[in-house]
Short mmCIF file of C-alpha atoms and ligand atoms in Angstrom, two decimals:
data_model
loop_
_atom_site.label_atom_id
_atom_site.label_comp_id
_atom_site.label_asym_id
_atom_site.label_seq_id
_atom_site.Cartn_x
_atom_site.Cartn_y
_atom_site.Cartn_z
CA MET A 1 5.70 26.11 5.67
CA PRO A 2 2.25 25.35 5.04
CA GLY A 3 1.41 21.74 3.73
CA ILE A 4 1.07 19.35 6.45
CA VAL A 5 -0.05 15.75 6.24
CA ILE A 6 -1.61 13.76 9.09
CA VAL A 7 -1.26 9.96 8.62
CA GLY A 8 -2.49 6.86 10.69
CA ALA A 9 0.31 4.78 11.63
CA GLN A 10 -1.37 1.62 12.30
CA TRP A 11 -4.51 0.04 11.80
CA GLY A 12 -6.73 3.43 12.63
CA ASP A 13 -8.24 4.99 15.23
CA GLU A 14 -4.92 6.17 16.74
CA GLY A 15 -6.42 9.71 17.38
CA LYS A 16 -6.21 11.29 14.22
CA GLY A 17 -9.25 13.37 14.97
CA LYS A 18 -7.78 14.96 18.10
CA ALA A 19 -4.30 15.55 16.56
CA VAL A 20 -6.00 17.87 13.59
CA ASP A 21 -8.30 19.50 15.81
CA ALA A 22 -5.00 20.35 18.24
CA LEU A 23 -3.55 22.22 15.55
CA GLY A 24 -6.68 23.96 15.47
CA GLY A 25 -7.15 27.95 15.04
CA ARG A 26 -3.65 27.96 13.27
CA VAL A 27 -5.17 25.78 10.18
CA ASP A 28 -6.58 27.58 7.25
CA TYR A 29 -7.73 24.67 5.24
CA CYS A 30 -8.24 21.48 6.60
CA VAL A 31 -9.06 18.57 3.82
CA ARG A 32 -10.05 15.02 4.09
CA TYR A 33 -7.98 13.18 1.16
CA SER A 34 -9.17 9.61 1.47
CA GLY A 35 -11.70 6.95 2.56
CA GLY A 36 -15.24 8.18 3.15
CA ASN A 37 -17.56 7.57 6.11
CA ASN A 38 -15.79 4.28 7.21
CA ALA A 39 -13.74 6.81 9.33
CA GLY A 40 -14.46 8.01 12.73
CA HIS A 41 -12.68 10.75 13.82
CA THR A 42 -13.43 11.88 17.72
CA VAL A 43 -12.68 15.12 18.89
CA VAL A 44 -13.46 16.04 22.49
CA VAL A 45 -13.96 19.77 23.47
CA GLY A 46 -14.90 20.45 27.24
CA ASP A 47 -17.54 18.15 28.00
CA GLU A 48 -18.91 17.70 24.64
CA THR A 49 -17.64 14.85 22.27
CA PHE A 50 -18.13 15.11 18.51
CA THR A 51 -17.48 12.40 15.98
CA MET A 52 -16.69 13.08 12.27
CA HIS A 53 -17.31 10.64 9.50
CA LEU A 54 -16.96 12.60 6.54
CA LEU A 55 -16.14 16.28 7.33
CA PRO A 56 -12.63 17.12 8.25
CA SER A 57 -11.90 17.39 11.80
CA GLY A 58 -10.98 21.10 11.49
CA ILE A 59 -14.48 21.74 11.16
CA LEU A 60 -14.99 22.60 14.75
CA ASN A 61 -12.53 25.69 14.39
CA PRO A 62 -13.99 28.73 13.30
CA GLY A 63 -12.01 30.26 10.50
CA CYS A 64 -10.81 26.89 9.31
CA THR A 65 -12.33 25.96 5.72
CA CYS A 66 -13.00 22.65 5.16
CA VAL A 67 -12.55 20.54 1.83
CA ILE A 68 -13.35 17.24 0.74
CA GLY A 69 -10.88 16.19 -1.54
CA ASN A 70 -11.31 14.44 -4.78
CA GLY A 71 -9.68 11.02 -3.09
CA VAL A 72 -13.07 10.79 -0.81
CA VAL A 73 -15.90 8.76 -1.42
CA ILE A 74 -18.88 10.86 -0.46
CA ASP A 75 -22.44 9.35 1.19
CA LEU A 76 -24.63 12.38 0.37
CA ASP A 77 -27.16 11.36 3.16
CA VAL A 78 -24.04 11.24 5.35
CA LEU A 79 -22.70 14.46 4.39
CA ALA A 80 -25.92 16.39 4.92
CA ALA A 81 -26.74 14.55 8.45
CA GLU A 82 -23.58 15.24 9.72
CA LEU A 83 -23.83 19.11 8.77
CA ASP A 84 -27.31 19.26 10.10
CA ALA A 85 -26.25 17.20 13.21
CA LEU A 86 -23.45 20.12 14.10
CA ARG A 87 -25.47 22.76 13.39
CA ALA A 88 -28.10 21.59 15.60
CA ARG A 89 -25.58 21.31 18.43
CA GLY A 90 -24.86 25.14 18.10
CA VAL A 91 -21.63 24.58 15.99
CA ASP A 92 -21.08 27.48 13.54
CA VAL A 93 -20.22 25.22 10.33
CA ALA A 94 -19.68 26.93 7.28
CA HIS A 95 -20.38 24.21 4.40
CA PRO A 96 -17.24 22.71 3.35
CA LEU A 97 -16.08 22.98 -0.11
CA ILE A 98 -16.49 19.50 -2.00
CA SER A 99 -14.16 18.54 -5.01
CA ALA A 100 -16.05 17.67 -8.14
CA ALA A 101 -13.88 14.87 -8.91
CA ALA A 102 -14.80 13.10 -5.58
CA HIS A 103 -16.83 9.96 -6.13
CA ILE A 104 -20.32 9.48 -4.56
CA ILE A 105 -21.00 6.57 -2.60
CA ALA A 106 -24.67 5.54 -4.10
CA PRO A 107 -27.54 3.36 -2.54
CA TYR A 108 -26.55 0.44 -4.61
CA HIS A 109 -22.90 0.34 -2.97
CA LEU A 110 -24.33 -0.07 0.62
CA VAL A 111 -26.33 -3.15 -0.70
CA LEU A 112 -23.19 -4.55 -2.61
CA ASP A 113 -20.78 -4.07 0.59
CA LYS A 114 -23.17 -5.67 2.75
CA VAL A 115 -24.14 -8.91 0.39
CA THR A 116 -20.50 -9.48 -0.27
CA GLU A 117 -19.37 -9.42 3.07
CA ARG A 118 -22.24 -11.89 4.08
CA PHE A 119 -21.60 -14.18 0.98
CA ALA A 120 -17.93 -14.18 2.05
CA GLY A 121 -18.65 -15.83 5.12
CA ASN A 122 -15.34 -16.69 7.03
CA GLN A 123 -13.18 -15.07 4.31
CA ARG A 124 -14.71 -11.72 5.08
CA ILE A 125 -13.07 -8.38 5.73
CA GLY A 126 -15.06 -7.06 8.31
CA THR A 127 -15.93 -3.89 6.67
CA THR A 128 -18.04 -1.04 7.82
CA GLY A 129 -20.64 -1.88 5.43
CA ARG A 130 -20.64 1.88 4.53
CA GLY A 131 -20.03 1.04 0.53
CA ILE A 132 -16.64 1.98 0.37
CA GLY A 133 -15.24 -0.89 -1.56
CA PRO A 134 -18.00 -1.11 -3.93
CA ALA A 135 -17.81 2.83 -4.53
CA TYR A 136 -13.97 2.75 -5.23
CA SER A 137 -14.23 -0.55 -7.59
CA ASP A 138 -16.45 1.37 -9.71
CA LYS A 139 -14.43 4.49 -9.64
CA ILE A 140 -11.52 2.17 -10.65
CA ASN A 141 -13.75 0.40 -13.29
CA ARG A 142 -14.32 3.54 -14.99
CA MET A 143 -18.40 3.55 -13.87
CA GLY A 144 -18.53 5.71 -10.82
CA ILE A 145 -20.68 8.49 -10.28
CA ARG A 146 -18.67 11.63 -9.60
CA VAL A 147 -20.07 15.19 -7.67
CA GLN A 148 -19.89 16.93 -10.78
CA ASP A 149 -22.55 14.58 -12.35
CA LEU A 150 -25.11 16.28 -9.71
CA LEU A 151 -24.75 19.24 -11.87
CA ASP A 152 -26.11 17.68 -15.03
CA ALA A 153 -29.22 15.54 -14.21
CA ASP A 154 -29.57 13.76 -17.80
CA ALA A 155 -25.54 12.75 -17.66
CA LEU A 156 -26.26 11.45 -13.89
CA ALA A 157 -29.37 9.40 -14.94
CA ALA A 158 -27.32 7.86 -17.79
CA LYS A 159 -24.24 6.96 -15.74
CA VAL A 160 -26.97 5.63 -12.61
CA GLU A 161 -28.50 3.70 -15.40
CA ALA A 162 -25.16 2.32 -16.76
CA ALA A 163 -23.77 1.36 -13.40
CA LEU A 164 -26.86 -0.47 -12.54
CA ASP A 165 -27.06 -2.50 -15.68
CA ALA A 166 -24.41 -5.44 -14.66
CA LYS A 167 -25.02 -4.99 -10.91
CA ASN A 168 -28.77 -5.81 -11.13
CA GLN A 169 -28.07 -8.97 -13.03
CA LEU A 170 -25.47 -9.72 -10.01
CA LEU A 171 -27.85 -8.71 -7.39
CA ALA A 172 -30.50 -10.97 -9.02
CA LYS A 173 -28.71 -13.79 -10.34
CA VAL A 174 -25.62 -14.12 -7.61
CA TYR A 175 -27.13 -12.75 -4.31
CA ASN A 176 -30.57 -13.50 -4.73
CA ARG A 177 -31.51 -9.82 -3.99
CA ALA A 178 -34.16 -7.32 -5.67
CA ALA A 179 -33.08 -5.45 -8.54
CA ILE A 180 -32.60 -1.82 -7.56
CA ARG A 181 -34.42 0.95 -9.83
CA ALA A 182 -32.28 3.56 -11.67
CA ASP A 183 -34.77 6.20 -11.27
CA VAL A 184 -35.05 5.91 -7.84
CA VAL A 185 -31.27 6.30 -7.21
CA THR A 186 -30.92 9.31 -9.67
CA GLU A 187 -33.79 10.92 -7.68
CA ALA A 188 -32.29 10.29 -4.21
CA LEU A 189 -29.05 11.53 -5.69
CA LEU A 190 -30.61 14.74 -6.78
CA ALA A 191 -32.28 15.75 -3.88
CA HIS A 192 -28.98 16.99 -2.48
CA ALA A 193 -27.79 18.79 -5.79
CA GLU A 194 -29.55 22.30 -5.22
CA ARG A 195 -28.03 22.43 -1.46
CA LEU A 196 -24.62 21.13 -2.89
CA ARG A 197 -24.21 23.18 -5.81
CA PRO A 198 -22.85 26.39 -4.56
CA TYR A 199 -20.10 24.28 -2.74
CA ILE A 200 -18.69 22.07 -5.54
CA VAL A 201 -15.42 23.28 -6.49
CA ASP A 202 -12.14 22.38 -8.29
CA ALA A 203 -10.70 21.68 -5.27
CA ALA A 204 -7.29 21.11 -6.47
CA ARG A 205 -7.17 24.90 -7.57
CA VAL A 206 -8.53 26.30 -4.57
CA LEU A 207 -5.56 24.24 -2.45
CA ASN A 208 -3.03 25.31 -4.52
CA ASP A 209 -4.07 28.85 -4.83
CA ALA A 210 -4.06 28.83 -0.95
CA LEU A 211 -0.53 27.34 -0.71
CA ASP A 212 0.77 30.06 -3.16
CA GLN A 213 -0.47 32.54 -0.79
CA GLY A 214 1.66 30.92 1.93
CA LYS A 215 -1.83 29.68 3.95
CA VAL A 216 -1.60 26.44 6.27
CA VAL A 217 -3.12 23.86 4.78
CA LEU A 218 -3.71 20.37 6.53
CA LEU A 219 -4.43 17.19 4.77
CA GLU A 220 -6.35 15.12 7.00
CA GLY A 221 -5.93 11.36 6.45
CA ALA A 222 -8.42 8.71 7.29
CA GLN A 223 -7.87 5.07 7.93
CA ALA A 224 -3.94 4.22 8.12
CA HIS A 225 -1.01 2.53 6.60
CA HIS A 226 -1.66 -0.78 7.51
CA LEU A 227 -5.35 -0.42 6.09
CA ASP A 228 -3.84 1.19 2.68
CA ILE A 229 -4.75 -0.79 -0.41
CA ASP A 230 -1.09 -1.20 -1.39
CA PHE A 231 0.69 -1.14 1.72
CA GLY A 232 -1.50 -2.70 4.06
CA THR A 233 -2.30 -6.00 5.44
CA TYR A 234 -3.70 -6.96 2.01
CA PRO A 235 -6.95 -8.25 1.56
CA TYR A 236 -7.59 -6.84 5.05
CA VAL A 237 -7.60 -3.43 4.06
CA THR A 238 -9.96 -0.66 2.74
CA SER A 239 -9.94 0.37 -0.68
CA SER A 240 -8.40 3.80 -0.93
CA ASN A 241 -4.86 4.74 -0.22
CA PRO A 242 -4.60 6.76 3.29
CA THR A 243 -0.73 7.07 3.25
CA ALA A 244 1.09 10.08 2.56
CA GLY A 245 1.07 9.62 -1.20
CA GLY A 246 -2.62 9.70 -0.80
CA ALA A 247 -2.66 13.08 0.13
CA CYS A 248 -1.18 14.02 -3.15
CA THR A 249 -3.54 11.77 -5.45
CA GLY A 250 -6.42 12.54 -3.05
CA THR A 251 -6.27 16.46 -3.24
CA GLY A 252 -4.12 17.85 -6.16
CA ALA A 253 -1.53 19.19 -3.99
CA GLY A 254 1.77 18.29 -5.46
CA PRO A 255 4.45 16.07 -3.56
CA THR A 256 6.61 19.49 -3.34
CA ARG A 257 3.86 21.39 -1.57
CA ILE A 258 4.39 18.87 1.43
CA ASP A 259 6.60 20.34 4.19
CA ARG A 260 5.63 18.08 7.15
CA VAL A 261 4.46 14.51 7.31
CA VAL A 262 3.00 13.48 10.82
CA GLY A 263 2.60 10.07 11.82
CA ILE A 264 -0.08 9.42 14.66
CA VAL A 265 1.06 6.50 16.46
CA LYS A 266 -1.28 4.82 19.29
CA ALA A 267 1.16 4.18 22.39
CA TYR A 268 -0.15 0.60 22.12
CA THR A 269 -2.12 -1.44 19.25
CA THR A 270 -5.42 -1.74 17.87
CA ARG A 271 -7.52 -2.93 15.29
CA VAL A 272 -11.37 -3.38 14.10
CA GLY A 273 -12.34 -5.89 11.46
CA GLU A 274 -10.44 -9.03 10.52
CA GLY A 275 -6.73 -9.67 9.57
CA PRO A 276 -3.50 -10.06 11.03
CA LEU A 277 -2.50 -8.31 14.33
CA PRO A 278 0.61 -9.88 15.73
CA THR A 279 0.84 -8.66 19.33
CA GLU A 280 -3.01 -9.01 19.68
CA LEU A 281 -3.73 -9.88 23.27
CA THR A 282 -7.18 -12.02 24.11
CA ASP A 283 -6.29 -12.37 27.82
CA ALA A 284 -6.86 -9.89 30.78
CA ASP A 285 -4.25 -7.07 29.64
CA GLY A 286 -5.94 -6.93 26.18
CA GLU A 287 -9.44 -6.21 28.02
CA ARG A 288 -7.66 -3.94 30.39
CA LEU A 289 -6.35 -1.89 27.68
CA ARG A 290 -9.53 -1.98 26.06
CA ALA A 291 -11.35 -0.59 28.97
CA GLN A 292 -8.81 1.82 29.96
CA GLY A 293 -8.63 3.14 26.33
CA GLY A 294 -12.40 3.08 25.64
CA GLU A 295 -11.25 1.02 22.70
CA TYR A 296 -14.81 0.53 20.65
CA GLY A 297 -15.20 1.48 17.18
CA ALA A 298 -16.17 5.23 16.79
CA THR A 299 -18.09 4.14 13.57
CA THR A 300 -19.69 0.83 14.27
CA GLY A 301 -19.03 0.62 18.15
CA ARG A 302 -17.45 -2.74 17.51
CA PRO A 303 -14.76 -3.68 20.13
CA ARG A 304 -11.32 -3.06 19.04
CA ARG A 305 -8.85 -5.68 19.04
CA CYS A 306 -6.15 -4.39 21.41
CA GLY A 307 -2.34 -5.63 21.96
CA TRP A 308 0.91 -4.06 22.95
CA PHE A 309 2.95 -1.36 20.84
CA ASP A 310 4.53 -3.02 18.03
CA ALA A 311 7.31 -1.45 16.47
CA LEU A 312 7.45 -3.37 13.28
CA PRO A 313 4.59 -2.06 11.33
CA VAL A 314 5.11 1.78 13.05
CA ALA A 315 8.82 1.67 11.62
CA GLN A 316 7.61 0.32 8.06
CA ALA A 317 4.59 3.24 8.14
CA ALA A 318 7.02 5.98 8.99
CA MET A 319 9.46 4.62 6.26
CA VAL A 320 6.72 4.68 3.58
CA GLY A 321 5.31 7.89 4.78
CA GLY A 322 8.74 9.78 5.07
CA PHE A 323 7.48 10.90 8.56
CA THR A 324 8.94 14.04 9.46
CA ASP A 325 7.23 14.00 12.99
CA VAL A 326 5.23 11.44 15.23
CA PHE A 327 2.40 12.32 17.46
CA LEU A 328 2.41 9.60 20.12
CA THR A 329 -1.36 9.26 21.57
CA LYS A 330 -3.01 7.90 24.42
CA LEU A 331 0.26 7.36 26.43
CA ASP A 332 -2.05 8.15 29.71
CA VAL A 333 -3.97 4.78 28.97
CA LEU A 334 -0.57 2.67 29.69
CA THR A 335 -0.34 3.99 33.54
CA GLY A 336 -0.65 1.51 35.94
CA TRP A 337 1.09 -1.55 34.52
CA ALA A 338 4.21 -2.59 36.33
CA GLU A 339 5.91 -3.75 33.27
CA ILE A 340 5.00 -2.54 29.65
CA PRO A 341 5.99 -5.05 27.01
CA VAL A 342 7.02 -3.57 23.54
CA CYS A 343 7.30 -5.86 20.43
CA VAL A 344 10.98 -5.44 18.91
CA ALA A 345 11.01 -8.05 16.36
CA TYR A 346 8.94 -11.23 15.69
CA ASP A 347 9.85 -14.67 15.33
CA VAL A 348 8.69 -16.32 12.24
CA ASP A 349 9.17 -20.25 11.67
CA GLY A 350 12.10 -20.06 14.38
CA ARG A 351 13.71 -17.19 12.64
CA ARG A 352 14.17 -13.85 14.14
CA VAL A 353 12.64 -10.73 11.84
CA ASP A 354 13.55 -7.44 12.87
CA ARG A 355 11.45 -5.38 9.92
CA TRP A 356 7.94 -5.74 8.79
CA PRO A 357 8.06 -8.73 6.85
CA MET A 358 7.46 -8.39 3.23
CA THR A 359 4.97 -11.31 2.63
CA GLU A 360 1.19 -11.77 4.00
CA ARG A 361 2.25 -15.29 5.12
CA GLU A 362 5.00 -14.18 7.28
CA VAL A 363 2.86 -11.61 8.75
CA GLU A 364 0.30 -14.37 9.58
CA ALA A 365 2.73 -16.74 11.14
CA ALA A 366 4.23 -13.89 13.09
CA THR A 367 5.01 -14.21 16.81
CA PRO A 368 5.96 -11.24 18.94
CA VAL A 369 9.57 -11.09 20.55
CA TYR A 370 8.84 -8.53 23.26
CA GLU A 371 11.13 -6.33 25.35
CA ARG A 372 9.43 -5.44 28.89
CA LEU A 373 10.06 -1.55 29.95
CA PRO A 374 9.12 -0.51 33.63
CA GLY A 375 5.66 1.28 33.92
CA TRP A 376 4.52 4.11 35.99
CA THR A 377 1.77 4.58 38.17
CA GLN A 378 1.45 8.33 38.33
CA ASP A 379 -1.26 10.01 36.57
CA ILE A 380 0.03 11.85 33.57
CA SER A 381 -3.11 13.39 32.21
CA GLY A 382 -2.54 16.60 33.38
CA ALA A 383 1.12 16.86 32.03
CA ARG A 384 2.06 19.52 29.52
CA ARG A 385 5.55 19.64 29.46
CA PHE A 386 7.76 16.44 28.74
CA ASP A 387 9.78 16.86 31.88
CA GLU A 388 6.39 16.84 33.98
CA LEU A 389 6.21 12.98 32.78
CA PRO A 390 7.30 10.37 35.29
CA VAL A 391 10.84 9.22 34.50
CA ASN A 392 9.72 5.67 33.45
CA CYS A 393 7.13 7.20 31.23
CA ARG A 394 9.64 9.32 29.34
CA ALA A 395 11.93 6.29 28.85
CA TYR A 396 9.15 4.44 27.04
CA VAL A 397 8.76 7.76 24.69
CA HIS A 398 12.47 7.52 24.01
CA ARG A 399 12.55 3.78 23.41
CA VAL A 400 9.52 3.82 21.05
CA GLU A 401 11.09 6.82 18.98
CA GLN A 402 14.22 5.01 18.47
CA LEU A 403 12.31 1.74 17.19
CA ILE A 404 10.22 4.14 15.18
CA GLY A 405 13.20 5.87 13.42
CA ALA A 406 11.28 9.15 13.35
CA ARG A 407 11.37 12.09 16.11
CA ILE A 408 8.13 12.22 18.40
CA SER A 409 7.15 15.75 18.36
CA GLY A 410 4.09 15.78 20.71
CA ILE A 411 2.33 13.27 23.12
CA GLY A 412 -1.61 12.65 23.64
CA VAL A 413 -2.18 12.42 27.71
CA GLY A 414 -5.81 12.52 27.33
CA PRO A 415 -8.67 13.05 25.11
CA GLY A 416 -9.60 16.56 25.52
CA ARG A 417 -8.36 19.21 23.31
CA ASP A 418 -5.52 20.58 25.57
CA GLN A 419 -4.17 17.31 26.90
CA SER A 420 -1.37 17.25 24.89
CA VAL A 421 2.46 17.32 25.59
CA ILE A 422 4.55 19.29 22.66
CA ILE A 423 7.94 18.71 22.15
CA ASN A 424 8.23 20.35 18.64
CA PRO A 425 5.21 22.58 18.13
CA LEU A 426 4.01 21.93 14.27
CA LEU A 427 3.06 25.39 13.42
P1 GDP B 1 -9.08 8.42 14.83
O1 GDP B 1 -10.01 7.70 13.78
O2 GDP B 1 -7.67 8.28 14.53
O3 GDP B 1 -9.50 10.01 14.84
O4 GDP B 1 -9.39 7.94 16.24
P2 GDP B 1 -10.68 7.88 16.94
O5 GDP B 1 -11.29 8.91 17.44
O6 GDP B 1 -11.73 6.74 16.26
O7 GDP B 1 -10.48 6.92 18.38
C1 GDP B 1 -9.41 7.48 19.22
C2 GDP B 1 -9.96 7.60 20.52
O8 GDP B 1 -9.11 7.82 21.62
C3 GDP B 1 -11.13 8.60 20.75
O9 GDP B 1 -11.97 8.43 21.61
C4 GDP B 1 -10.41 9.95 21.14
O10 GDP B 1 -11.14 10.61 21.73
C5 GDP B 1 -9.55 9.04 22.06
N1 GDP B 1 -7.97 9.94 22.26
C6 GDP B 1 -7.31 10.62 21.43
N2 GDP B 1 -5.98 10.95 22.04
C7 GDP B 1 -6.07 10.68 23.10
C8 GDP B 1 -5.27 10.61 23.94
O11 GDP B 1 -3.91 10.85 24.20
N3 GDP B 1 -5.55 9.83 25.36
C9 GDP B 1 -6.97 9.50 25.85
N4 GDP B 1 -7.01 8.87 26.66
N5 GDP B 1 -7.59 9.28 24.73
C10 GDP B 1 -7.45 9.84 23.44
P1 IMO B 2 -10.60 5.86 11.02
O1 IMO B 2 -10.27 7.05 10.07
C1 IMO B 2 -10.47 1.69 11.97
C2 IMO B 2 -11.33 -0.90 8.80
C3 IMO B 2 -12.66 -2.15 8.76
C4 IMO B 2 -12.33 -2.84 8.00
C5 IMO B 2 -11.44 -2.57 6.74
C6 IMO B 2 -12.05 -2.23 5.50
O2 IMO B 2 -11.22 6.34 11.95
O3 IMO B 2 -9.05 5.73 11.78
P2 IMO B 2 -14.12 -0.43 4.87
O4 IMO B 2 -15.50 -0.35 5.30
O5 IMO B 2 -13.24 0.52 4.54
O6 IMO B 2 -14.16 -1.34 3.56
O7 IMO B 2 -13.48 -1.74 5.89
O8 IMO B 2 -11.22 -1.44 7.13
N1 IMO B 2 -11.71 0.37 8.66
C7 IMO B 2 -11.03 1.06 9.62
N2 IMO B 2 -10.71 0.78 10.96
N3 IMO B 2 -10.50 3.00 11.85
C8 IMO B 2 -10.77 3.40 10.47
O9 IMO B 2 -10.97 4.68 10.11
C9 IMO B 2 -11.32 2.60 9.41
N4 IMO B 2 -11.81 2.46 8.30
C10 IMO B 2 -12.15 1.08 7.80
O10 IMO B 2 -12.96 -1.98 10.15
O11 IMO B 2 -11.24 -3.65 8.71
MG1 MG B 3 -11.40 6.53 14.08
#
């Protein structure tokens, strides 16, 4: 039963890091399959908080081998700094294994991310500025730099030169920026080569061997369904496939090796950056959700836009992801409201829509249709069994489960490692 995928079901920051860590000691391999250091996955252990941007969240569990899959884009400076910072905090980290096929975020990708966003003005995406889009663009344009290029200095130099050729024209002539020297970039990348060399592997082979041996392999998604380049609220998306299919293409674990797909669903809705968010609240309730949920970006510190639970995007994510299970997070944040609205449909141009709409325009025009569920006031952060939750809280969970159409196997009642109610254990 060993291949498990963790997928964000909304717009990111659902609590994937905590969910991955909670499976903890029982996971043999923890693998990031998409995105880069645009992610921020928080794990709270006792009174210590760790935020992983590039390393899989399993890194805090000794005995778990961490792997950065081919679908990830890697900023080598960030990788080195993240490893050093964990070691400096006394975490016993082994080096991660790194797919030779993963692409590298080069310094020019960061520059391009920033200038294109500035140039876009009010058409901007609100990216994290980490060079993600430009790195994936180069991958798709077949001019990317890959981890294996660190093993061949001459090939690397030639590739960097080729990649910079057109970009320097663009930087100078369109964006009025200084050209970037290829030799400087090559040197900066090669500075990491010696350290990383022993960890560069054929990760697809490593993972398939592990699966053959019955090991537990957890494929950790970053971002979320509605930030997916194909399924998300395009163009306000990231440049990769965070959805479950991306776990196969981003690691080399074939579809038949996946046994469970766990959707991570926040008990309300948040989003960072631009783009539609039908249940967004700009009133005191929105402020209160942000304050009670601590909704500030783990990567950029930006305040997250907050709103009530919206069943339509989550049911869509459950369908596309083929969720076998849902982990409902941050339910404790909803404590204290007399009534909790839940969006069960949209009004689009006077028409009731019960499912996630097909077109961008309909999503932009969607007004939520709410059902109001009775709230609860009891502190639930100490609950560990479902029957310890207040009756209205249990009713909220049941209604949300019905609306999503996938079974809720776990519930988060606080940020701490042990603050979960497990209904169906995954392992
Ligand atoms: P990720 O990107 O999906 O891993 O999520 P983030 O780490 O960016 O954001 C989730 C935030 O919620 C973090 O600060 C977590 O510590 C916190 N968190 C996760 N699960 C729970 C929960 O069940 N209750 C509460 N109160 N906080 C949680
Ligand atoms: P985790 O893994 C929330 C958003 C950015 C922006 C859009 C594109 O922590 O859930 P990018 O830098 O990827 O080109 O930005 O995607 N975004 C996230 N929002 N959580 C994330 O990751 C995100 N990663 C990217 O805010 O709107
Ligand atoms: Mg996050």
